[in-house]
JSON list of C-alpha atoms in Angstrom, two decimals:
[
{"chain": "S", "resi": 30, "resn": "UNK", "atom": "CA", "xyz": [87.03, 123.30, 98.52]},
{"chain": "S", "resi": 31, "resn": "UNK", "atom": "CA", "xyz": [90.08, 122.36, 100.52]},
{"chain": "S", "resi": 32, "resn": "UNK", "atom": "CA", "xyz": [90.77, 118.69, 101.05]},
{"chain": "S", "resi": 33, "resn": "UNK", "atom": "CA", "xyz": [93.80, 116.77, 102.25]},
{"chain": "S", "resi": 34, "resn": "UNK", "atom": "CA", "xyz": [93.63, 112.99, 102.48]},
{"chain": "S", "resi": 35, "resn": "UNK", "atom": "CA", "xyz": [95.98, 110.58, 104.17]},
{"chain": "S", "resi": 36, "resn": "UNK", "atom": "CA", "xyz": [95.47, 107.11, 105.65]},
{"chain": "S", "resi": 37, "resn": "UNK", "atom": "CA", "xyz": [94.21, 107.05, 109.21]},
{"chain": "S", "resi": 38, "resn": "UNK", "atom": "CA", "xyz": [96.48, 104.34, 110.56]},
{"chain": "S", "resi": 39, "resn": "UNK", "atom": "CA", "xyz": [99.52, 102.32, 109.53]},
{"chain": "S", "resi": 40, "resn": "UNK", "atom": "CA", "xyz": [101.60, 99.68, 111.24]},
{"chain": "S", "resi": 41, "resn": "UNK", "atom": "CA", "xyz": [105.16, 98.56, 110.64]},
{"chain": "S", "resi": 42, "resn": "UNK", "atom": "CA", "xyz": [108.02, 96.76, 112.37]},
{"chain": "S", "resi": 43, "resn": "UNK", "atom": "CA", "xyz": [111.36, 98.04, 113.57]},
{"chain": "S", "resi": 44, "resn": "UNK", "atom": "CA", "xyz": [113.95, 98.34, 110.83]},
{"chain": "S", "resi": 45, "resn": "UNK", "atom": "CA", "xyz": [111.36, 98.37, 108.07]},
{"chain": "S", "resi": 46, "resn": "UNK", "atom": "CA", "xyz": [110.51, 101.09, 105.55]},
{"chain": "S", "resi": 47, "resn": "UNK", "atom": "CA", "xyz": [107.09, 102.74, 105.49]},
{"chain": "S", "resi": 48, "resn": "UNK", "atom": "CA", "xyz": [105.54, 105.18, 103.02]},
{"chain": "S", "resi": 49, "resn": "UNK", "atom": "CA", "xyz": [102.76, 107.52, 104.09]},
{"chain": "S", "resi": 50, "resn": "UNK", "atom": "CA", "xyz": [100.78, 108.98, 101.20]},
{"chain": "S", "resi": 51, "resn": "UNK", "atom": "CA", "xyz": [99.00, 112.30, 101.05]},
{"chain": "S", "resi": 52, "resn": "UNK", "atom": "CA", "xyz": [96.75, 113.70, 98.34]},
{"chain": "S", "resi": 53, "resn": "UNK", "atom": "CA", "xyz": [95.48, 117.23, 98.30]},
{"chain": "S", "resi": 54, "resn": "UNK", "atom": "CA", "xyz": [93.01, 119.45, 96.50]},
{"chain": "S", "resi": 55, "resn": "UNK", "atom": "CA", "xyz": [93.38, 123.12, 97.31]},
{"chain": "S", "resi": 56, "resn": "UNK", "atom": "CA", "xyz": [92.55, 126.28, 95.44]},
{"chain": "S", "resi": 57, "resn": "UNK", "atom": "CA", "xyz": [96.19, 127.36, 95.58]},
{"chain": "S", "resi": 58, "resn": "UNK", "atom": "CA", "xyz": [99.52, 125.77, 96.43]},
{"chain": "S", "resi": 59, "resn": "UNK", "atom": "CA", "xyz": [102.65, 127.23, 97.93]},
{"chain": "S", "resi": 60, "resn": "UNK", "atom": "CA", "xyz": [104.36, 124.30, 99.57]},
{"chain": "S", "resi": 61, "resn": "UNK", "atom": "CA", "xyz": [103.66, 121.02, 101.33]},
{"chain": "S", "resi": 62, "resn": "UNK", "atom": "CA", "xyz": [104.88, 120.17, 104.81]},
{"chain": "S", "resi": 63, "resn": "UNK", "atom": "CA", "xyz": [105.18, 117.03, 106.84]},
{"chain": "S", "resi": 64, "resn": "UNK", "atom": "CA", "xyz": [105.05, 117.20, 110.62]},
{"chain": "S", "resi": 65, "resn": "UNK", "atom": "CA", "xyz": [105.46, 114.58, 113.30]},
{"chain": "S", "resi": 66, "resn": "UNK", "atom": "CA", "xyz": [103.24, 114.79, 116.36]},
{"chain": "S", "resi": 67, "resn": "UNK", "atom": "CA", "xyz": [103.48, 112.65, 119.46]},
{"chain": "S", "resi": 68, "resn": "UNK", "atom": "CA", "xyz": [100.37, 112.35, 121.57]},
{"chain": "S", "resi": 69, "resn": "UNK", "atom": "CA", "xyz": [99.70, 115.47, 123.62]},
{"chain": "S", "resi": 70, "resn": "UNK", "atom": "CA", "xyz": [102.54, 117.40, 122.05]},
{"chain": "S", "resi": 71, "resn": "UNK", "atom": "CA", "xyz": [102.84, 120.06, 119.38]},
{"chain": "S", "resi": 72, "resn": "UNK", "atom": "CA", "xyz": [103.86, 119.10, 115.83]},
{"chain": "S", "resi": 73, "resn": "UNK", "atom": "CA", "xyz": [107.52, 119.14, 114.93]},
{"chain": "S", "resi": 74, "resn": "UNK", "atom": "CA", "xyz": [108.71, 119.97, 111.43]},
{"chain": "S", "resi": 75, "resn": "UNK", "atom": "CA", "xyz": [110.01, 117.11, 109.28]},
{"chain": "S", "resi": 76, "resn": "UNK", "atom": "CA", "xyz": [110.13, 118.30, 105.69]},
{"chain": "S", "resi": 77, "resn": "UNK", "atom": "CA", "xyz": [109.06, 120.86, 103.15]},
{"chain": "S", "resi": 78, "resn": "UNK", "atom": "CA", "xyz": [108.50, 120.46, 99.40]},
{"chain": "S", "resi": 79, "resn": "UNK", "atom": "CA", "xyz": [107.55, 123.21, 97.00]},
{"chain": "S", "resi": 80, "resn": "UNK", "atom": "CA", "xyz": [109.02, 121.80, 93.78]},
{"chain": "S", "resi": 81, "resn": "UNK", "atom": "CA", "xyz": [108.44, 118.37, 92.29]},
{"chain": "S", "resi": 82, "resn": "UNK", "atom": "CA", "xyz": [110.82, 115.67, 93.35]},
{"chain": "S", "resi": 83, "resn": "UNK", "atom": "CA", "xyz": [112.36, 114.00, 96.34]},
{"chain": "S", "resi": 84, "resn": "UNK", "atom": "CA", "xyz": [113.83, 115.73, 99.37]},
{"chain": "S", "resi": 85, "resn": "UNK", "atom": "CA", "xyz": [115.99, 113.52, 101.57]},
{"chain": "S", "resi": 86, "resn": "UNK", "atom": "CA", "xyz": [116.89, 114.24, 105.17]},
{"chain": "S", "resi": 87, "resn": "UNK", "atom": "CA", "xyz": [118.49, 111.37, 107.02]},
{"chain": "S", "resi": 88, "resn": "UNK", "atom": "CA", "xyz": [116.02, 108.55, 107.57]},
{"chain": "S", "resi": 89, "resn": "UNK", "atom": "CA", "xyz": [113.16, 110.68, 106.26]},
{"chain": "S", "resi": 90, "resn": "UNK", "atom": "CA", "xyz": [112.41, 111.56, 102.65]},
{"chain": "S", "resi": 91, "resn": "UNK", "atom": "CA", "xyz": [109.49, 113.42, 101.17]},
{"chain": "S", "resi": 92, "resn": "UNK", "atom": "CA", "xyz": [108.26, 113.44, 97.59]},
{"chain": "S", "resi": 93, "resn": "UNK", "atom": "CA", "xyz": [105.99, 115.85, 95.76]},
{"chain": "S", "resi": 94, "resn": "UNK", "atom": "CA", "xyz": [104.13, 115.77, 92.47]},
{"chain": "S", "resi": 95, "resn": "UNK", "atom": "CA", "xyz": [102.23, 119.01, 92.01]},
{"chain": "S", "resi": 96, "resn": "UNK", "atom": "CA", "xyz": [100.49, 117.88, 88.84]},
{"chain": "S", "resi": 97, "resn": "UNK", "atom": "CA", "xyz": [99.04, 114.89, 90.68]},
{"chain": "S", "resi": 98, "resn": "UNK", "atom": "CA", "xyz": [98.39, 116.71, 93.96]},
{"chain": "S", "resi": 99, "resn": "UNK", "atom": "CA", "xyz": [100.34, 113.97, 95.68]},
{"chain": "S", "resi": 100, "resn": "UNK", "atom": "CA", "xyz": [103.08, 113.62, 98.24]},
{"chain": "S", "resi": 101, "resn": "UNK", "atom": "CA", "xyz": [104.55, 110.86, 100.33]},
{"chain": "S", "resi": 102, "resn": "UNK", "atom": "CA", "xyz": [106.73, 110.66, 103.40]},
{"chain": "S", "resi": 103, "resn": "UNK", "atom": "CA", "xyz": [109.18, 107.79, 103.45]},
{"chain": "S", "resi": 104, "resn": "UNK", "atom": "CA", "xyz": [110.60, 106.60, 106.75]},
{"chain": "S", "resi": 105, "resn": "UNK", "atom": "CA", "xyz": [113.54, 104.19, 106.66]},
{"chain": "S", "resi": 106, "resn": "UNK", "atom": "CA", "xyz": [115.10, 102.03, 109.35]},
{"chain": "S", "resi": 107, "resn": "UNK", "atom": "CA", "xyz": [112.07, 102.45, 111.55]},
{"chain": "S", "resi": 108, "resn": "UNK", "atom": "CA", "xyz": [112.57, 102.83, 115.27]},
{"chain": "S", "resi": 109, "resn": "UNK", "atom": "CA", "xyz": [110.09, 102.48, 118.11]},
{"chain": "S", "resi": 110, "resn": "UNK", "atom": "CA", "xyz": [110.30, 106.22, 118.73]},
{"chain": "S", "resi": 111, "resn": "UNK", "atom": "CA", "xyz": [108.90, 106.81, 115.25]},
{"chain": "S", "resi": 112, "resn": "UNK", "atom": "CA", "xyz": [105.50, 105.75, 116.56]},
{"chain": "S", "resi": 113, "resn": "UNK", "atom": "CA", "xyz": [103.55, 108.99, 116.23]},
{"chain": "S", "resi": 114, "resn": "UNK", "atom": "CA", "xyz": [101.03, 110.82, 114.12]},
{"chain": "S", "resi": 115, "resn": "UNK", "atom": "CA", "xyz": [102.31, 112.21, 110.82]},
{"chain": "S", "resi": 116, "resn": "UNK", "atom": "CA", "xyz": [100.56, 115.28, 109.50]},
{"chain": "S", "resi": 117, "resn": "UNK", "atom": "CA", "xyz": [100.53, 116.39, 105.90]},
{"chain": "S", "resi": 118, "resn": "UNK", "atom": "CA", "xyz": [99.90, 120.13, 105.52]},
{"chain": "S", "resi": 119, "resn": "UNK", "atom": "CA", "xyz": [99.57, 122.42, 102.52]},
{"chain": "S", "resi": 120, "resn": "UNK", "atom": "CA", "xyz": [100.21, 126.13, 102.44]},
{"chain": "S", "resi": 121, "resn": "UNK", "atom": "CA", "xyz": [97.54, 127.76, 100.36]},
{"chain": "S", "resi": 122, "resn": "UNK", "atom": "CA", "xyz": [98.29, 131.37, 99.45]},
{"chain": "S", "resi": 123, "resn": "UNK", "atom": "CA", "xyz": [94.59, 131.91, 98.91]},
{"chain": "S", "resi": 124, "resn": "UNK", "atom": "CA", "xyz": [94.15, 131.44, 102.64]},
{"chain": "S", "resi": 125, "resn": "UNK", "atom": "CA", "xyz": [94.90, 134.11, 105.20]},
{"chain": "S", "resi": 126, "resn": "UNK", "atom": "CA", "xyz": [98.57, 134.81, 105.62]},
{"chain": "S", "resi": 127, "resn": "UNK", "atom": "CA", "xyz": [100.72, 131.74, 105.31]},
{"chain": "S", "resi": 128, "resn": "UNK", "atom": "CA", "xyz": [98.49, 129.48, 107.36]},
{"chain": "S", "resi": 129, "resn": "UNK", "atom": "CA", "xyz": [98.64, 125.75, 106.79]},
{"chain": "S", "resi": 130, "resn": "UNK", "atom": "CA", "xyz": [95.81, 123.40, 105.97]},
{"chain": "S", "resi": 131, "resn": "UNK", "atom": "CA", "xyz": [96.32, 120.12, 107.78]},
{"chain": "S", "resi": 132, "resn": "UNK", "atom": "CA", "xyz": [95.23, 116.62, 106.96]},
{"chain": "S", "resi": 133, "resn": "UNK", "atom": "CA", "xyz": [93.81, 114.49, 109.77]},
{"chain": "S", "resi": 134, "resn": "UNK", "atom": "CA", "xyz": [97.11, 112.76, 110.27]},
{"chain": "S", "resi": 135, "resn": "UNK", "atom": "CA", "xyz": [98.31, 109.18, 109.95]},
{"chain": "S", "resi": 136, "resn": "UNK", "atom": "CA", "xyz": [98.95, 107.31, 113.17]},
{"chain": "S", "resi": 137, "resn": "UNK", "atom": "CA", "xyz": [101.97, 105.08, 112.72]},
{"chain": "S", "resi": 138, "resn": "UNK", "atom": "CA", "xyz": [102.57, 102.24, 115.14]},
{"chain": "S", "resi": 139, "resn": "UNK", "atom": "CA", "xyz": [106.01, 100.63, 115.10]},
{"chain": "S", "resi": 140, "resn": "UNK", "atom": "CA", "xyz": [106.36, 97.26, 116.76]},
{"chain": "S", "resi": 141, "resn": "UNK", "atom": "CA", "xyz": [109.41, 95.18, 117.61]},
{"chain": "C", "resi": 27, "resn": "UNK", "atom": "CA", "xyz": [115.95, 126.62, 115.22]},
{"chain": "C", "resi": 28, "resn": "UNK", "atom": "CA", "xyz": [113.42, 129.20, 116.32]},
{"chain": "C", "resi": 29, "resn": "UNK", "atom": "CA", "xyz": [111.62, 128.57, 119.60]},
{"chain": "C", "resi": 30, "resn": "UNK", "atom": "CA", "xyz": [108.01, 129.30, 120.41]},
{"chain": "C", "resi": 31, "resn": "UNK", "atom": "CA", "xyz": [106.67, 128.99, 123.93]},
{"chain": "C", "resi": 32, "resn": "UNK", "atom": "CA", "xyz": [103.14, 128.79, 125.25]},
{"chain": "C", "resi": 33, "resn": "UNK", "atom": "CA", "xyz": [101.82, 129.41, 128.72]},
{"chain": "C", "resi": 34, "resn": "UNK", "atom": "CA", "xyz": [100.17, 127.75, 130.47]},
{"chain": "C", "resi": 35, "resn": "UNK", "atom": "CA", "xyz": [100.75, 124.20, 129.24]},
{"chain": "C", "resi": 36, "resn": "UNK", "atom": "CA", "xyz": [97.62, 122.98, 131.00]},
{"chain": "C", "resi": 37, "resn": "UNK", "atom": "CA", "xyz": [94.64, 124.79, 132.46]},
{"chain": "C", "resi": 38, "resn": "UNK", "atom": "CA", "xyz": [91.45, 123.62, 134.08]},
{"chain": "C", "resi": 39, "resn": "UNK", "atom": "CA", "xyz": [88.69, 126.14, 134.60]},
{"chain": "C", "resi": 40, "resn": "UNK", "atom": "CA", "xyz": [85.05, 126.33, 135.51]},
{"chain": "C", "resi": 41, "resn": "UNK", "atom": "CA", "xyz": [82.37, 126.90, 132.92]},
{"chain": "C", "resi": 42, "resn": "UNK", "atom": "CA", "xyz": [81.72, 130.60, 132.38]},
{"chain": "C", "resi": 43, "resn": "UNK", "atom": "CA", "xyz": [85.19, 131.80, 133.24]},
{"chain": "C", "resi": 44, "resn": "UNK", "atom": "CA", "xyz": [87.76, 133.25, 130.85]},
{"chain": "C", "resi": 45, "resn": "UNK", "atom": "CA", "xyz": [91.18, 131.82, 130.13]},
{"chain": "C", "resi": 46, "resn": "UNK", "atom": "CA", "xyz": [94.17, 133.57, 128.58]},
{"chain": "C", "resi": 47, "resn": "UNK", "atom": "CA", "xyz": [96.84, 131.66, 126.68]},
{"chain": "C", "resi": 48, "resn": "UNK", "atom": "CA", "xyz": [100.14, 133.32, 125.78]},
{"chain": "C", "resi": 49, "resn": "UNK", "atom": "CA", "xyz": [102.29, 132.52, 122.78]},
{"chain": "C", "resi": 50, "resn": "UNK", "atom": "CA", "xyz": [105.81, 133.91, 122.61]},
{"chain": "C", "resi": 51, "resn": "UNK", "atom": "CA", "xyz": [108.55, 133.72, 120.02]},
{"chain": "C", "resi": 52, "resn": "UNK", "atom": "CA", "xyz": [111.68, 133.53, 122.14]},
{"chain": "C", "resi": 53, "resn": "UNK", "atom": "CA", "xyz": [114.52, 134.22, 119.77]},
{"chain": "C", "resi": 54, "resn": "UNK", "atom": "CA", "xyz": [112.95, 135.83, 116.75]},
{"chain": "C", "resi": 55, "resn": "UNK", "atom": "CA", "xyz": [110.38, 138.42, 115.81]},
{"chain": "C", "resi": 56, "resn": "UNK", "atom": "CA", "xyz": [107.22, 136.94, 114.39]},
{"chain": "C", "resi": 57, "resn": "UNK", "atom": "CA", "xyz": [105.26, 139.16, 112.09]},
{"chain": "C", "resi": 58, "resn": "UNK", "atom": "CA", "xyz": [102.51, 136.57, 111.92]},
{"chain": "C", "resi": 59, "resn": "UNK", "atom": "CA", "xyz": [101.25, 134.10, 114.49]},
{"chain": "C", "resi": 60, "resn": "UNK", "atom": "CA", "xyz": [98.60, 131.47, 113.99]},
{"chain": "C", "resi": 61, "resn": "UNK", "atom": "CA", "xyz": [96.23, 129.87, 116.46]},
{"chain": "C", "resi": 62, "resn": "UNK", "atom": "CA", "xyz": [95.09, 126.30, 115.91]},
{"chain": "C", "resi": 63, "resn": "UNK", "atom": "CA", "xyz": [92.74, 124.05, 117.82]},
{"chain": "C", "resi": 64, "resn": "UNK", "atom": "CA", "xyz": [92.94, 120.28, 117.88]},
{"chain": "C", "resi": 65, "resn": "UNK", "atom": "CA", "xyz": [90.26, 117.96, 119.24]},
{"chain": "C", "resi": 66, "resn": "UNK", "atom": "CA", "xyz": [91.18, 114.37, 120.14]},
{"chain": "C", "resi": 67, "resn": "UNK", "atom": "CA", "xyz": [92.16, 112.32, 117.12]},
{"chain": "C", "resi": 68, "resn": "UNK", "atom": "CA", "xyz": [91.40, 115.23, 114.84]},
{"chain": "C", "resi": 69, "resn": "UNK", "atom": "CA", "xyz": [93.61, 117.44, 112.74]},
{"chain": "C", "resi": 70, "resn": "UNK", "atom": "CA", "xyz": [94.79, 120.90, 113.61]},
{"chain": "C", "resi": 71, "resn": "UNK", "atom": "CA", "xyz": [92.17, 123.42, 112.61]},
{"chain": "C", "resi": 72, "resn": "UNK", "atom": "CA", "xyz": [93.19, 127.00, 112.01]},
{"chain": "C", "resi": 73, "resn": "UNK", "atom": "CA", "xyz": [91.24, 129.40, 114.18]},
{"chain": "C", "resi": 74, "resn": "UNK", "atom": "CA", "xyz": [92.79, 132.74, 113.33]},
{"chain": "C", "resi": 75, "resn": "UNK", "atom": "CA", "xyz": [95.78, 134.53, 111.91]},
{"chain": "C", "resi": 76, "resn": "UNK", "atom": "CA", "xyz": [97.29, 137.20, 114.08]},
{"chain": "C", "resi": 77, "resn": "UNK", "atom": "CA", "xyz": [99.39, 140.06, 112.72]},
{"chain": "C", "resi": 78, "resn": "UNK", "atom": "CA", "xyz": [101.24, 142.44, 114.99]},
{"chain": "C", "resi": 79, "resn": "UNK", "atom": "CA", "xyz": [99.46, 145.73, 115.40]},
{"chain": "C", "resi": 80, "resn": "UNK", "atom": "CA", "xyz": [96.34, 144.80, 113.49]},
{"chain": "C", "resi": 81, "resn": "UNK", "atom": "CA", "xyz": [93.14, 142.89, 114.04]},
{"chain": "C", "resi": 82, "resn": "UNK", "atom": "CA", "xyz": [93.24, 139.13, 113.76]},
{"chain": "C", "resi": 83, "resn": "UNK", "atom": "CA", "xyz": [91.69, 137.36, 110.81]},
{"chain": "C", "resi": 84, "resn": "UNK", "atom": "CA", "xyz": [89.31, 134.64, 111.94]},
{"chain": "C", "resi": 85, "resn": "UNK", "atom": "CA", "xyz": [88.40, 131.51, 110.06]},
{"chain": "C", "resi": 86, "resn": "UNK", "atom": "CA", "xyz": [84.81, 130.85, 109.18]},
{"chain": "C", "resi": 87, "resn": "UNK", "atom": "CA", "xyz": [82.86, 129.51, 112.11]},
{"chain": "C", "resi": 88, "resn": "UNK", "atom": "CA", "xyz": [85.22, 130.88, 114.76]},
{"chain": "C", "resi": 89, "resn": "UNK", "atom": "CA", "xyz": [83.55, 133.51, 116.97]},
{"chain": "C", "resi": 90, "resn": "UNK", "atom": "CA", "xyz": [85.81, 136.51, 117.25]},
{"chain": "C", "resi": 91, "resn": "UNK", "atom": "CA", "xyz": [83.98, 137.78, 120.33]},
{"chain": "C", "resi": 92, "resn": "UNK", "atom": "CA", "xyz": [84.53, 134.48, 122.10]},
{"chain": "C", "resi": 93, "resn": "UNK", "atom": "CA", "xyz": [88.14, 133.93, 121.10]},
{"chain": "C", "resi": 94, "resn": "UNK", "atom": "CA", "xyz": [89.88, 137.24, 121.60]},
{"chain": "C", "resi": 95, "resn": "UNK", "atom": "CA", "xyz": [93.29, 137.56, 120.03]},
{"chain": "C", "resi": 96, "resn": "UNK", "atom": "CA", "xyz": [95.77, 140.31, 120.81]},
{"chain": "C", "resi": 97, "resn": "UNK", "atom": "CA", "xyz": [99.10, 140.55, 119.02]},
{"chain": "C", "resi": 98, "resn": "UNK", "atom": "CA", "xyz": [100.62, 143.40, 120.97]},
{"chain": "C", "resi": 99, "resn": "UNK", "atom": "CA", "xyz": [104.24, 142.93, 119.95]},
{"chain": "C", "resi": 100, "resn": "UNK", "atom": "CA", "xyz": [106.38, 141.02, 117.49]},
{"chain": "C", "resi": 101, "resn": "UNK", "atom": "CA", "xyz": [107.07, 138.38, 120.12]},
{"chain": "C", "resi": 102, "resn": "UNK", "atom": "CA", "xyz": [103.75, 137.95, 121.88]},
{"chain": "C", "resi": 103, "resn": "UNK", "atom": "CA", "xyz": [100.24, 136.95, 120.90]},
{"chain": "C", "resi": 104, "resn": "UNK", "atom": "CA", "xyz": [97.49, 136.07, 123.35]},
{"chain": "C", "resi": 105, "resn": "UNK", "atom": "CA", "xyz": [94.31, 134.07, 122.91]},
{"chain": "C", "resi": 106, "resn": "UNK", "atom": "CA", "xyz": [91.56, 134.61, 125.46]},
{"chain": "C", "resi": 107, "resn": "UNK", "atom": "CA", "xyz": [88.73, 132.13, 125.58]},
{"chain": "C", "resi": 108, "resn": "UNK", "atom": "CA", "xyz": [85.85, 134.09, 127.07]},
{"chain": "C", "resi": 109, "resn": "UNK", "atom": "CA", "xyz": [82.97, 132.48, 128.95]},
{"chain": "C", "resi": 110, "resn": "UNK", "atom": "CA", "xyz": [84.44, 129.06, 128.39]},
{"chain": "C", "resi": 111, "resn": "UNK", "atom": "CA", "xyz": [82.16, 126.04, 128.09]},
{"chain": "C", "resi": 112, "resn": "UNK", "atom": "CA", "xyz": [82.97, 122.32, 128.18]},
{"chain": "C", "resi": 113, "resn": "UNK", "atom": "CA", "xyz": [82.83, 122.13, 124.39]},
{"chain": "C", "resi": 114, "resn": "UNK", "atom": "CA", "xyz": [85.77, 124.56, 124.29]},
{"chain": "C", "resi": 115, "resn": "UNK", "atom": "CA", "xyz": [87.93, 121.91, 125.92]},
{"chain": "C", "resi": 116, "resn": "UNK", "atom": "CA", "xyz": [90.68, 121.22, 123.42]},
{"chain": "C", "resi": 117, "resn": "UNK", "atom": "CA", "xyz": [94.38, 121.43, 122.64]},
{"chain": "C", "resi": 118, "resn": "UNK", "atom": "CA", "xyz": [95.28, 124.96, 121.54]},
{"chain": "C", "resi": 119, "resn": "UNK", "atom": "CA", "xyz": [98.50, 125.39, 119.59]},
{"chain": "C", "resi": 120, "resn": "UNK", "atom": "CA", "xyz": [100.10, 128.55, 118.29]},
{"chain": "C", "resi": 121, "resn": "UNK", "atom": "CA", "xyz": [102.70, 128.87, 115.58]},
{"chain": "C", "resi": 122, "resn": "UNK", "atom": "CA", "xyz": [104.83, 131.68, 114.29]},
{"chain": "C", "resi": 123, "resn": "UNK", "atom": "CA", "xyz": [106.46, 132.62, 111.04]},
{"chain": "C", "resi": 124, "resn": "UNK", "atom": "CA", "xyz": [109.58, 134.66, 110.70]},
{"chain": "C", "resi": 125, "resn": "UNK", "atom": "CA", "xyz": [108.37, 136.37, 107.60]},
{"chain": "C", "resi": 126, "resn": "UNK", "atom": "CA", "xyz": [105.35, 135.97, 105.37]},
{"chain": "C", "resi": 127, "resn": "UNK", "atom": "CA", "xyz": [106.03, 133.25, 102.85]},
{"chain": "C", "resi": 128, "resn": "UNK", "atom": "CA", "xyz": [109.02, 131.75, 104.62]},
{"chain": "C", "resi": 129, "resn": "UNK", "atom": "CA", "xyz": [109.28, 127.98, 104.50]},
{"chain": "C", "resi": 130, "resn": "UNK", "atom": "CA", "xyz": [108.62, 126.95, 108.03]},
{"chain": "C", "resi": 131, "resn": "UNK", "atom": "CA", "xyz": [106.19, 127.63, 110.82]},
{"chain": "C", "resi": 132, "resn": "UNK", "atom": "CA", "xyz": [107.43, 127.04, 114.33]},
{"chain": "C", "resi": 133, "resn": "UNK", "atom": "CA", "xyz": [104.91, 125.54, 116.71]},
{"chain": "C", "resi": 134, "resn": "UNK", "atom": "CA", "xyz": [104.52, 126.13, 120.39]},
{"chain": "C", "resi": 135, "resn": "UNK", "atom": "CA", "xyz": [104.16, 123.16, 122.75]},
{"chain": "C", "resi": 136, "resn": "UNK", "atom": "CA", "xyz": [100.41, 123.62, 123.03]},
{"chain": "C", "resi": 137, "resn": "UNK", "atom": "CA", "xyz": [97.97, 124.33, 125.84]},
{"chain": "C", "resi": 138, "resn": "UNK", "atom": "CA", "xyz": [95.53, 121.71, 127.06]},
{"chain": "C", "resi": 139, "resn": "UNK", "atom": "CA", "xyz": [92.32, 123.43, 128.14]},
{"chain": "C", "resi": 140, "resn": "UNK", "atom": "CA", "xyz": [89.75, 121.54, 130.17]},
{"chain": "C", "resi": 141, "resn": "UNK", "atom": "CA", "xyz": [86.51, 123.31, 131.03]},
{"chain": "C", "resi": 142, "resn": "UNK", "atom": "CA", "xyz": [84.49, 121.69, 133.79]}
]
């Protein structure tokens, strides 16, 4: 079956670094995405990994290990506005079209 | 980046009525659009995949006669919730891909449906 796991909640302080882990078991794999979602809003794209390794984009980095079915999102120099839900999603080519399978999301709370 | 719009952003309706939600790709042609539903504190759940000019593909457990999807053009897909009930109250989000297999899906801002 399809399964994507990530922690439900995390807390951190401004200026800190936080790592949000995601593990997945899917029948197929064609890329892993991280999205940020503020309450009541649609998800916004953060990163995409299809090959093993680290992708860095400003304060955000994402890592993928396909053999381990594992990814993490690393947020540096945390700001209050980073308080949001972070969704890990896998594109499974065995699913219809290029639809994404989402995890339940990790709610990150950043305090001062 | 590519922009996807949804209309309306919020809708409140009475039980038994039908509601239509529009999803438009504003500056690109989307061969495929996806409809998701998200209940409070839950993940996005794919409802259906919509391809222009063909019938939508529904996920298991999603009633195709209740959730009517029409993808009439490369820039517009509509989701109609027929005979809505309170349990249909949810956040409905569409997304669009430029081409099959491209890296990124672009999400619309979502539609909050409340059925009284």
